[in-house]
């Protein structure tokens, strides 16, 4: 049987997966699927690419039970996975356990990752794939800047971290839109995405989208900022590892004495 021609989005995703590494044939890969546009594009593309990658794909849907239509989202994702012969695991969160000092967004994000890691521990050599893309990278870096972040914050979202893999970071939201429209992939809209009281939504609608219209290369520019910040961060760690032994001038029992003059000479950020 002749293999189907790959869409440009699928080719970009495949290249990104091979660049990130860690993905091997017969390996289990969890794909976090909310039912929204980004995760549905990722899931559809991974199903299409799996004749090449030969992975054990597992979709995981986390029902946060925050919105009234969360059950409809769950059923939508389950039906799509059933139609495409993809194993699906559904996990449920209880918003009543959220502490009062956490926003609903913070709570959802923290519990979602805990759930994904817990589920992945049931599979050998399992990685978790999320649909964070280039525009998410822009929003994250701008959000960190608004909080006065330093070099660490400018690193933004990592393409790989522990078991997490984010292969769409080099791709813009526009490319996801084009793929969804070209292929006709079904997806559901989270109405909370239009709530401008949520800081990330404000950044997306009021800053990033208008800015991107003026500068189509914004995603690649912010990915370069992330790379530069990560290089600086690694350089600082490397410099610190060399300096630390030189700082120790004496050790007595359980006490360590540091060279005061050398400490004063170290630039504040490295210190």
PDB file of C-alpha atoms in Angstrom:
ATOM      1  CA  UNK A   1       0.000   0.000   0.000  1.00  0.00           C
ATOM      2  CA  UNK A   2       1.326   3.439  -0.926  1.00  0.00           C
ATOM      3  CA  UNK A   3       2.118   5.666   2.042  1.00  0.00           C
ATOM      4  CA  UNK A   4       0.160   8.901   2.362  1.00  0.00           C
ATOM      5  CA  UNK A   5       1.973  12.131   1.593  1.00  0.00           C
ATOM      6  CA  UNK A   6       2.906  14.041   4.734  1.00  0.00           C
ATOM      7  CA  UNK A   7       1.585  17.532   5.372  1.00  0.00           C
ATOM      8  CA  UNK A   8       4.243  20.210   6.002  1.00  0.00           C
ATOM      9  CA  UNK A   9       3.104  20.360   9.649  1.00  0.00           C
ATOM     10  CA  UNK A  10       3.664  16.615  10.029  1.00  0.00           C
ATOM     11  CA  UNK A  11       7.126  16.898   8.439  1.00  0.00           C
ATOM     12  CA  UNK A  12       8.051  19.702  10.860  1.00  0.00           C
ATOM     13  CA  UNK A  13       6.794  17.655  13.803  1.00  0.00           C
ATOM     14  CA  UNK A  14       8.791  14.610  12.669  1.00  0.00           C
ATOM     15  CA  UNK A  15      11.977  16.694  12.327  1.00  0.00           C
ATOM     16  CA  UNK A  16      11.422  18.204  15.764  1.00  0.00           C
ATOM     17  CA  UNK A  17      10.960  14.767  17.373  1.00  0.00           C
ATOM     18  CA  UNK A  18      14.214  13.498  15.885  1.00  0.00           C
ATOM     19  CA  UNK A  19      16.010  16.708  16.949  1.00  0.00           C
ATOM     20  CA  UNK A  20      14.769  16.420  20.539  1.00  0.00           C
ATOM     21  CA  UNK A  21      15.682  12.736  20.676  1.00  0.00           C
ATOM     22  CA  UNK A  22      14.647  10.164  23.295  1.00  0.00           C
ATOM     23  CA  UNK A  23      11.980   8.675  21.031  1.00  0.00           C
ATOM     24  CA  UNK A  24      12.619   5.048  20.025  1.00  0.00           C
ATOM     25  CA  UNK A  25      10.564   2.466  18.183  1.00  0.00           C
ATOM     26  CA  UNK A  26       8.121   0.475  20.364  1.00  0.00           C
ATOM     27  CA  UNK A  27       8.428   3.070  23.111  1.00  0.00           C
ATOM     28  CA  UNK A  28       5.310   4.254  24.939  1.00  0.00           C
ATOM     29  CA  UNK A  29       4.465   7.914  24.430  1.00  0.00           C
ATOM     30  CA  UNK A  30       1.724   9.649  26.378  1.00  0.00           C
ATOM     31  CA  UNK A  31       0.064  12.522  24.531  1.00  0.00           C
ATOM     32  CA  UNK A  32      -1.780  15.001  26.748  1.00  0.00           C
ATOM     33  CA  UNK A  33      -5.041  15.730  24.925  1.00  0.00           C
ATOM     34  CA  UNK A  34      -7.501  18.350  26.151  1.00  0.00           C
ATOM     35  CA  UNK A  35      -9.627  18.325  23.009  1.00  0.00           C
ATOM     36  CA  UNK A  36      -8.494  21.827  22.079  1.00  0.00           C
ATOM     37  CA  UNK A  37      -6.997  22.802  18.735  1.00  0.00           C
ATOM     38  CA  UNK A  38      -3.322  22.381  19.682  1.00  0.00           C
ATOM     39  CA  UNK A  39      -3.539  18.956  21.306  1.00  0.00           C
ATOM     40  CA  UNK A  40      -5.877  17.608  18.626  1.00  0.00           C
ATOM     41  CA  UNK A  41      -3.443  18.717  15.910  1.00  0.00           C
ATOM     42  CA  UNK A  42      -0.600  16.999  17.775  1.00  0.00           C
ATOM     43  CA  UNK A  43      -2.578  13.789  18.322  1.00  0.00           C
ATOM     44  CA  UNK A  44      -3.736  13.607  14.701  1.00  0.00           C
ATOM     45  CA  UNK A  45      -0.217  14.231  13.378  1.00  0.00           C
ATOM     46  CA  UNK A  46       1.285  11.608  15.712  1.00  0.00           C
ATOM     47  CA  UNK A  47      -1.279   9.038  14.541  1.00  0.00           C
ATOM     48  CA  UNK A  48      -0.320   9.840  10.943  1.00  0.00           C
ATOM     49  CA  UNK A  49       3.427   9.653  11.685  1.00  0.00           C
ATOM     50  CA  UNK A  50       3.220   6.441  13.648  1.00  0.00           C
ATOM     51  CA  UNK A  51       3.699   4.274  10.554  1.00  0.00           C
ATOM     52  CA  UNK A  52       7.248   5.706  10.608  1.00  0.00           C
ATOM     53  CA  UNK A  53       7.847   6.100  14.348  1.00  0.00           C
ATOM     54  CA  UNK A  54       6.196   2.805  15.409  1.00  0.00           C
ATOM     55  CA  UNK A  55       5.383   3.974  18.921  1.00  0.00           C
ATOM     56  CA  UNK A  56       2.843   2.851  21.472  1.00  0.00           C
ATOM     57  CA  UNK A  57       0.644   5.959  21.522  1.00  0.00           C
ATOM     58  CA  UNK A  58      -1.456   6.587  24.617  1.00  0.00           C
ATOM     59  CA  UNK A  59      -3.757   9.596  24.827  1.00  0.00           C
ATOM     60  CA  UNK A  60      -4.387  10.990  28.306  1.00  0.00           C
ATOM     61  CA  UNK A  61      -7.274  13.354  28.952  1.00  0.00           C
ATOM     62  CA  UNK A  62      -7.425  15.154  32.305  1.00  0.00           C
ATOM     63  CA  UNK A  63     -10.938  16.205  33.286  1.00  0.00           C
ATOM     64  CA  UNK A  64     -10.443  19.127  35.673  1.00  0.00           C
ATOM     65  CA  UNK A  65     -14.182  19.399  36.376  1.00  0.00           C
ATOM     66  CA  UNK A  66     -13.825  23.195  36.381  1.00  0.00           C
ATOM     67  CA  UNK A  67     -16.227  23.942  33.507  1.00  0.00           C
ATOM     68  CA  UNK A  68     -19.783  22.672  33.097  1.00  0.00           C
ATOM     69  CA  UNK A  69     -18.975  21.203  29.687  1.00  0.00           C
ATOM     70  CA  UNK A  70     -15.911  19.256  30.868  1.00  0.00           C
ATOM     71  CA  UNK A  71     -17.786  15.960  30.511  1.00  0.00           C
ATOM     72  CA  UNK A  72     -18.580  16.805  26.876  1.00  0.00           C
ATOM     73  CA  UNK A  73     -14.852  17.468  26.296  1.00  0.00           C
ATOM     74  CA  UNK A  74     -14.020  14.076  27.794  1.00  0.00           C
ATOM     75  CA  UNK A  75     -16.529  12.273  25.572  1.00  0.00           C
ATOM     76  CA  UNK A  76     -15.276  14.132  22.491  1.00  0.00           C
ATOM     77  CA  UNK A  77     -11.660  13.053  23.064  1.00  0.00           C
ATOM     78  CA  UNK A  78     -12.697   9.478  23.867  1.00  0.00           C
ATOM     79  CA  UNK A  79     -14.770   9.187  20.701  1.00  0.00           C
ATOM     80  CA  UNK A  80     -11.909  10.516  18.546  1.00  0.00           C
ATOM     81  CA  UNK A  81      -9.441   8.056  20.089  1.00  0.00           C
ATOM     82  CA  UNK A  82     -11.853   5.140  19.716  1.00  0.00           C
ATOM     83  CA  UNK A  83     -12.381   5.965  16.030  1.00  0.00           C
ATOM     84  CA  UNK A  84      -8.625   6.068  15.480  1.00  0.00           C
ATOM     85  CA  UNK A  85      -7.733   2.983  17.578  1.00  0.00           C
ATOM     86  CA  UNK A  86      -5.699   4.958  20.090  1.00  0.00           C
ATOM     87  CA  UNK A  87      -5.582   3.843  23.707  1.00  0.00           C
ATOM     88  CA  UNK A  88      -6.993   6.521  25.977  1.00  0.00           C
ATOM     89  CA  UNK A  89      -6.706   7.025  29.729  1.00  0.00           C
ATOM     90  CA  UNK A  90      -8.997   9.528  31.443  1.00  0.00           C
ATOM     91  CA  UNK A  91      -8.118  10.988  34.823  1.00  0.00           C
ATOM     92  CA  UNK A  92     -10.361  13.142  37.013  1.00  0.00           C
ATOM     93  CA  UNK A  93      -9.381  16.056  39.253  1.00  0.00           C
ATOM     94  CA  UNK A  94     -11.390  17.478  42.133  1.00  0.00           C
ATOM     95  CA  UNK A  95     -11.382  21.318  42.228  1.00  0.00           C
ATOM     96  CA  UNK A  96     -12.805  21.263  45.766  1.00  0.00           C
ATOM     97  CA  UNK A  97      -9.367  20.292  47.095  1.00  0.00           C
ATOM     98  CA  UNK A  98      -7.727  23.462  45.680  1.00  0.00           C
ATOM     99  CA  UNK A  99      -6.139  25.627  48.355  1.00  0.00           C
ATOM    100  CA  UNK A 100      -7.448  29.202  48.602  1.00  0.00           C
ATOM    101  CA  UNK A 101      -4.046  30.760  47.925  1.00  0.00           C
ATOM    102  CA  UNK A 102      -3.776  29.138  44.454  1.00  0.00           C
ATOM    103  CA  UNK A 103      -5.444  30.414  41.293  1.00  0.00           C
ATOM    104  CA  UNK A 104      -7.543  27.884  39.405  1.00  0.00           C
ATOM    105  CA  UNK A 105      -5.014  28.039  36.532  1.00  0.00           C
ATOM    106  CA  UNK A 106      -2.057  27.279  38.843  1.00  0.00           C
ATOM    107  CA  UNK A 107      -3.945  24.457  40.513  1.00  0.00           C
ATOM    108  CA  UNK A 108      -4.957  22.930  37.179  1.00  0.00           C
ATOM    109  CA  UNK A 109      -1.438  23.095  35.776  1.00  0.00           C
ATOM    110  CA  UNK A 110       0.201  21.593  38.877  1.00  0.00           C
ATOM    111  CA  UNK A 111      -2.299  18.753  39.265  1.00  0.00           C
ATOM    112  CA  UNK A 112      -2.299  18.057  35.524  1.00  0.00           C
ATOM    113  CA  UNK A 113       1.454  17.421  35.457  1.00  0.00           C
ATOM    114  CA  UNK A 114       1.288  15.306  38.615  1.00  0.00           C
ATOM    115  CA  UNK A 115      -1.388  13.191  36.970  1.00  0.00           C
ATOM    116  CA  UNK A 116       0.590  12.816  33.731  1.00  0.00           C
ATOM    117  CA  UNK A 117       3.744  11.774  35.584  1.00  0.00           C
ATOM    118  CA  UNK A 118       1.819   9.312  37.739  1.00  0.00           C
ATOM    119  CA  UNK A 119       0.208   7.691  34.700  1.00  0.00           C
ATOM    120  CA  UNK A 120       3.504   7.572  32.788  1.00  0.00           C
ATOM    121  CA  UNK A 121       5.119   5.661  35.662  1.00  0.00           C
ATOM    122  CA  UNK A 122       2.912   2.705  34.732  1.00  0.00           C
ATOM    123  CA  UNK A 123       4.787   2.266  31.449  1.00  0.00           C
ATOM    124  CA  UNK A 124       8.447   1.398  30.865  1.00  0.00           C
ATOM    125  CA  UNK A 125      10.620   4.174  29.374  1.00  0.00           C
ATOM    126  CA  UNK A 126       7.560   6.332  28.839  1.00  0.00           C
ATOM    127  CA  UNK A 127       7.710   9.975  27.757  1.00  0.00           C
ATOM    128  CA  UNK A 128       4.991  12.619  27.968  1.00  0.00           C
ATOM    129  CA  UNK A 129       4.259  14.786  24.942  1.00  0.00           C
ATOM    130  CA  UNK A 130       2.400  18.082  25.263  1.00  0.00           C
ATOM    131  CA  UNK A 131       1.188  20.471  22.558  1.00  0.00           C
ATOM    132  CA  UNK A 132       2.905  23.650  23.776  1.00  0.00           C
ATOM    133  CA  UNK A 133       3.862  25.640  20.678  1.00  0.00           C
ATOM    134  CA  UNK A 134       5.870  28.713  19.718  1.00  0.00           C
ATOM    135  CA  UNK A 135       3.201  31.215  20.730  1.00  0.00           C
ATOM    136  CA  UNK A 136       3.022  29.583  24.170  1.00  0.00           C
ATOM    137  CA  UNK A 137       6.770  30.187  24.385  1.00  0.00           C
ATOM    138  CA  UNK A 138       6.275  33.897  23.658  1.00  0.00           C
ATOM    139  CA  UNK A 139       3.499  34.195  26.247  1.00  0.00           C
ATOM    140  CA  UNK A 140       5.563  32.383  28.877  1.00  0.00           C
ATOM    141  CA  UNK A 141       8.641  34.571  28.420  1.00  0.00           C
ATOM    142  CA  UNK A 142       6.554  37.772  28.439  1.00  0.00           C
ATOM    143  CA  UNK A 143       4.716  36.571  31.547  1.00  0.00           C
ATOM    144  CA  UNK A 144       8.019  35.888  33.305  1.00  0.00           C
ATOM    145  CA  UNK A 145       9.292  39.330  32.245  1.00  0.00           C
ATOM    146  CA  UNK A 146       6.192  40.949  33.738  1.00  0.00           C
ATOM    147  CA  UNK A 147       7.168  39.351  37.047  1.00  0.00           C
ATOM    148  CA  UNK A 148      10.736  40.685  36.881  1.00  0.00           C
ATOM    149  CA  UNK A 149      12.353  37.386  35.884  1.00  0.00           C
ATOM    150  CA  UNK A 150      16.077  36.987  35.329  1.00  0.00           C
ATOM    151  CA  UNK A 151      17.942  34.653  33.001  1.00  0.00           C
ATOM    152  CA  UNK A 152      16.148  31.528  34.265  1.00  0.00           C
ATOM    153  CA  UNK A 153      12.758  33.000  33.438  1.00  0.00           C
ATOM    154  CA  UNK A 154      13.871  34.010  29.951  1.00  0.00           C
ATOM    155  CA  UNK A 155      14.530  30.338  29.169  1.00  0.00           C
ATOM    156  CA  UNK A 156      10.755  29.921  28.920  1.00  0.00           C
ATOM    157  CA  UNK A 157       9.376  26.467  28.145  1.00  0.00           C
ATOM    158  CA  UNK A 158      11.866  23.616  27.744  1.00  0.00           C
ATOM    159  CA  UNK A 159      11.616  21.402  24.663  1.00  0.00           C
ATOM    160  CA  UNK A 160      12.580  18.450  26.869  1.00  0.00           C
ATOM    161  CA  UNK A 161      12.700  18.119  30.619  1.00  0.00           C
ATOM    162  CA  UNK A 162      12.807  14.815  32.440  1.00  0.00           C
ATOM    163  CA  UNK A 163      10.077  12.767  30.750  1.00  0.00           C
ATOM    164  CA  UNK A 164       8.402  15.777  29.128  1.00  0.00           C
ATOM    165  CA  UNK A 165       8.756  16.396  25.372  1.00  0.00           C
ATOM    166  CA  UNK A 166       7.353  19.488  23.631  1.00  0.00           C
ATOM    167  CA  UNK A 167       7.946  19.031  19.893  1.00  0.00           C
ATOM    168  CA  UNK A 168       5.780  21.960  18.700  1.00  0.00           C
ATOM    169  CA  UNK A 169       7.799  24.795  20.261  1.00  0.00           C
ATOM    170  CA  UNK A 170       9.362  25.744  16.938  1.00  0.00           C
ATOM    171  CA  UNK A 171       5.938  25.983  15.264  1.00  0.00           C
ATOM    172  CA  UNK A 172       3.589  28.954  15.372  1.00  0.00           C
ATOM    173  CA  UNK A 173      -0.091  28.996  16.205  1.00  0.00           C
ATOM    174  CA  UNK A 174      -0.745  29.933  12.557  1.00  0.00           C
ATOM    175  CA  UNK A 175       0.820  26.684  11.349  1.00  0.00           C
ATOM    176  CA  UNK A 176      -1.428  24.721  13.693  1.00  0.00           C
ATOM    177  CA  UNK A 177      -4.447  26.653  12.388  1.00  0.00           C
ATOM    178  CA  UNK A 178      -3.476  25.880   8.788  1.00  0.00           C
ATOM    179  CA  UNK A 179      -3.044  22.182   9.562  1.00  0.00           C
ATOM    180  CA  UNK A 180      -6.399  21.970  11.349  1.00  0.00           C
ATOM    181  CA  UNK A 181      -8.141  23.655   8.404  1.00  0.00           C
ATOM    182  CA  UNK A 182      -6.312  21.746   5.660  1.00  0.00           C
ATOM    183  CA  UNK A 183      -7.006  18.324   7.173  1.00  0.00           C
ATOM    184  CA  UNK A 184     -10.368  19.127   8.753  1.00  0.00           C
ATOM    185  CA  UNK A 185      -9.428  17.960  12.255  1.00  0.00           C
ATOM    186  CA  UNK A 186     -12.262  18.329  14.801  1.00  0.00           C
ATOM    187  CA  UNK A 187     -11.564  20.219  18.009  1.00  0.00           C
ATOM    188  CA  UNK A 188     -13.431  21.990  20.794  1.00  0.00           C
ATOM    189  CA  UNK A 189     -13.070  25.552  22.033  1.00  0.00           C
ATOM    190  CA  UNK A 190     -12.382  26.256  25.699  1.00  0.00           C
ATOM    191  CA  UNK A 191     -14.483  29.349  26.365  1.00  0.00           C
ATOM    192  CA  UNK A 192     -12.148  30.390  29.192  1.00  0.00           C
ATOM    193  CA  UNK A 193      -9.494  31.172  26.543  1.00  0.00           C
ATOM    194  CA  UNK A 194     -11.324  34.427  25.821  1.00  0.00           C
ATOM    195  CA  UNK A 195     -11.301  35.527  29.481  1.00  0.00           C
ATOM    196  CA  UNK A 196      -8.914  38.513  29.493  1.00  0.00           C
ATOM    197  CA  UNK A 197      -8.770  38.557  33.297  1.00  0.00           C
ATOM    198  CA  UNK A 198      -6.421  35.570  32.969  1.00  0.00           C
ATOM    199  CA  UNK A 199      -2.923  37.067  32.428  1.00  0.00           C
ATOM    200  CA  UNK A 200      -1.888  34.640  29.685  1.00  0.00           C
ATOM    201  CA  UNK A 201      -5.074  35.302  27.728  1.00  0.00           C
ATOM    202  CA  UNK A 202      -4.470  39.050  27.970  1.00  0.00           C
ATOM    203  CA  UNK A 203      -0.934  38.612  26.652  1.00  0.00           C
ATOM    204  CA  UNK A 204      -2.176  36.366  23.829  1.00  0.00           C
ATOM    205  CA  UNK A 205      -5.009  38.533  22.561  1.00  0.00           C
ATOM    206  CA  UNK A 206      -3.756  42.040  23.316  1.00  0.00           C
ATOM    207  CA  UNK A 207      -0.008  41.723  22.740  1.00  0.00           C
ATOM    208  CA  UNK A 208       1.194  38.558  21.001  1.00  0.00           C
ATOM    209  CA  UNK A 209      -1.384  38.220  18.206  1.00  0.00           C
ATOM    210  CA  UNK A 210      -1.203  41.899  17.095  1.00  0.00           C
ATOM    211  CA  UNK A 211       2.593  41.828  17.404  1.00  0.00           C
ATOM    212  CA  UNK A 212       2.843  38.647  15.331  1.00  0.00           C
ATOM    213  CA  UNK A 213       0.864  40.289  12.509  1.00  0.00           C
ATOM    214  CA  UNK A 214       3.559  42.984  12.346  1.00  0.00           C
ATOM    215  CA  UNK A 215       6.419  40.523  12.789  1.00  0.00           C
ATOM    216  CA  UNK A 216       5.806  37.048  11.303  1.00  0.00           C
ATOM    217  CA  UNK A 217       9.207  35.884  12.645  1.00  0.00           C
ATOM    218  CA  UNK A 218       8.236  36.463  16.268  1.00  0.00           C
ATOM    219  CA  UNK A 219       8.164  32.754  17.193  1.00  0.00           C
ATOM    220  CA  UNK A 220      11.666  32.080  15.887  1.00  0.00           C
ATOM    221  CA  UNK A 221      12.940  35.265  17.583  1.00  0.00           C
ATOM    222  CA  UNK A 222      11.589  34.214  20.991  1.00  0.00           C
ATOM    223  CA  UNK A 223      12.885  30.676  20.551  1.00  0.00           C
ATOM    224  CA  UNK A 224      16.306  32.232  19.985  1.00  0.00           C
ATOM    225  CA  UNK A 225      15.862  34.308  23.160  1.00  0.00           C
ATOM    226  CA  UNK A 226      15.066  31.081  25.018  1.00  0.00           C
ATOM    227  CA  UNK A 227      18.160  29.385  23.576  1.00  0.00           C
ATOM    228  CA  UNK A 228      20.400  32.366  24.423  1.00  0.00           C
ATOM    229  CA  UNK A 229      19.078  32.503  27.992  1.00  0.00           C
ATOM    230  CA  UNK A 230      19.605  28.769  28.416  1.00  0.00           C
ATOM    231  CA  UNK A 231      23.195  29.109  27.148  1.00  0.00           C
ATOM    232  CA  UNK A 232      23.831  31.906  29.672  1.00  0.00           C
ATOM    233  CA  UNK A 233      22.237  29.828  32.452  1.00  0.00           C
ATOM    234  CA  UNK A 234      24.467  26.839  31.646  1.00  0.00           C
ATOM    235  CA  UNK A 235      27.517  29.128  31.473  1.00  0.00           C
ATOM    236  CA  UNK A 236      26.719  30.493  34.937  1.00  0.00           C
ATOM    237  CA  UNK A 237      26.370  26.979  36.341  1.00  0.00           C
ATOM    238  CA  UNK A 238      29.673  25.976  34.747  1.00  0.00           C
ATOM    239  CA  UNK A 239      31.461  29.080  36.092  1.00  0.00           C
ATOM    240  CA  UNK A 240      30.034  28.503  39.558  1.00  0.00           C
ATOM    241  CA  UNK A 241      31.230  24.891  39.579  1.00  0.00           C
ATOM    242  CA  UNK A 242      34.779  26.111  38.856  1.00  0.00           C
ATOM    243  CA  UNK A 243      34.645  28.943  41.396  1.00  0.00           C
ATOM    244  CA  UNK A 244      33.248  27.011  44.353  1.00  0.00           C
ATOM    245  CA  UNK A 245      36.447  25.026  45.131  1.00  0.00           C
ATOM    246  CA  UNK A 246      38.487  28.236  44.887  1.00  0.00           C
ATOM    247  CA  UNK A 247      36.214  30.009  47.367  1.00  0.00           C
ATOM    248  CA  UNK A 248      36.846  27.463  50.128  1.00  0.00           C
ATOM    249  CA  UNK A 249      39.886  28.585  52.094  1.00  0.00           C
ATOM    250  CA  UNK A 250      39.524  26.283  55.103  1.00  0.00           C
ATOM    251  CA  UNK A 251      37.462  23.443  56.569  1.00  0.00           C
ATOM    252  CA  UNK A 252      37.113  22.617  60.241  1.00  0.00           C
ATOM    253  CA  UNK A 253      34.840  19.833  61.426  1.00  0.00           C
ATOM    254  CA  UNK A 254      31.411  20.698  60.013  1.00  0.00           C
ATOM    255  CA  UNK A 255      32.295  24.307  59.118  1.00  0.00           C
ATOM    256  CA  UNK A 256      33.437  25.716  55.775  1.00  0.00           C
ATOM    257  CA  UNK A 257      35.297  29.049  55.549  1.00  0.00           C
ATOM    258  CA  UNK A 258      35.105  31.083  52.337  1.00  0.00           C
ATOM    259  CA  UNK A 259      37.533  33.640  50.913  1.00  0.00           C
ATOM    260  CA  UNK A 260      35.877  37.009  51.612  1.00  0.00           C
ATOM    261  CA  UNK A 261      37.906  38.989  49.065  1.00  0.00           C
ATOM    262  CA  UNK A 262      37.152  36.538  46.276  1.00  0.00           C
ATOM    263  CA  UNK A 263      33.458  36.576  47.190  1.00  0.00           C
ATOM    264  CA  UNK A 264      33.398  40.374  46.844  1.00  0.00           C
ATOM    265  CA  UNK A 265      34.995  40.133  43.394  1.00  0.00           C
ATOM    266  CA  UNK A 266      32.289  37.853  41.952  1.00  0.00           C
ATOM    267  CA  UNK A 267      29.566  39.614  39.889  1.00  0.00           C
ATOM    268  CA  UNK A 268      26.230  39.633  41.793  1.00  0.00           C
ATOM    269  CA  UNK A 269      24.285  37.389  39.398  1.00  0.00           C
ATOM    270  CA  UNK A 270      26.976  34.714  39.396  1.00  0.00           C
ATOM    271  CA  UNK A 271      27.284  35.033  43.163  1.00  0.00           C
TER     272      UNK A 271
END
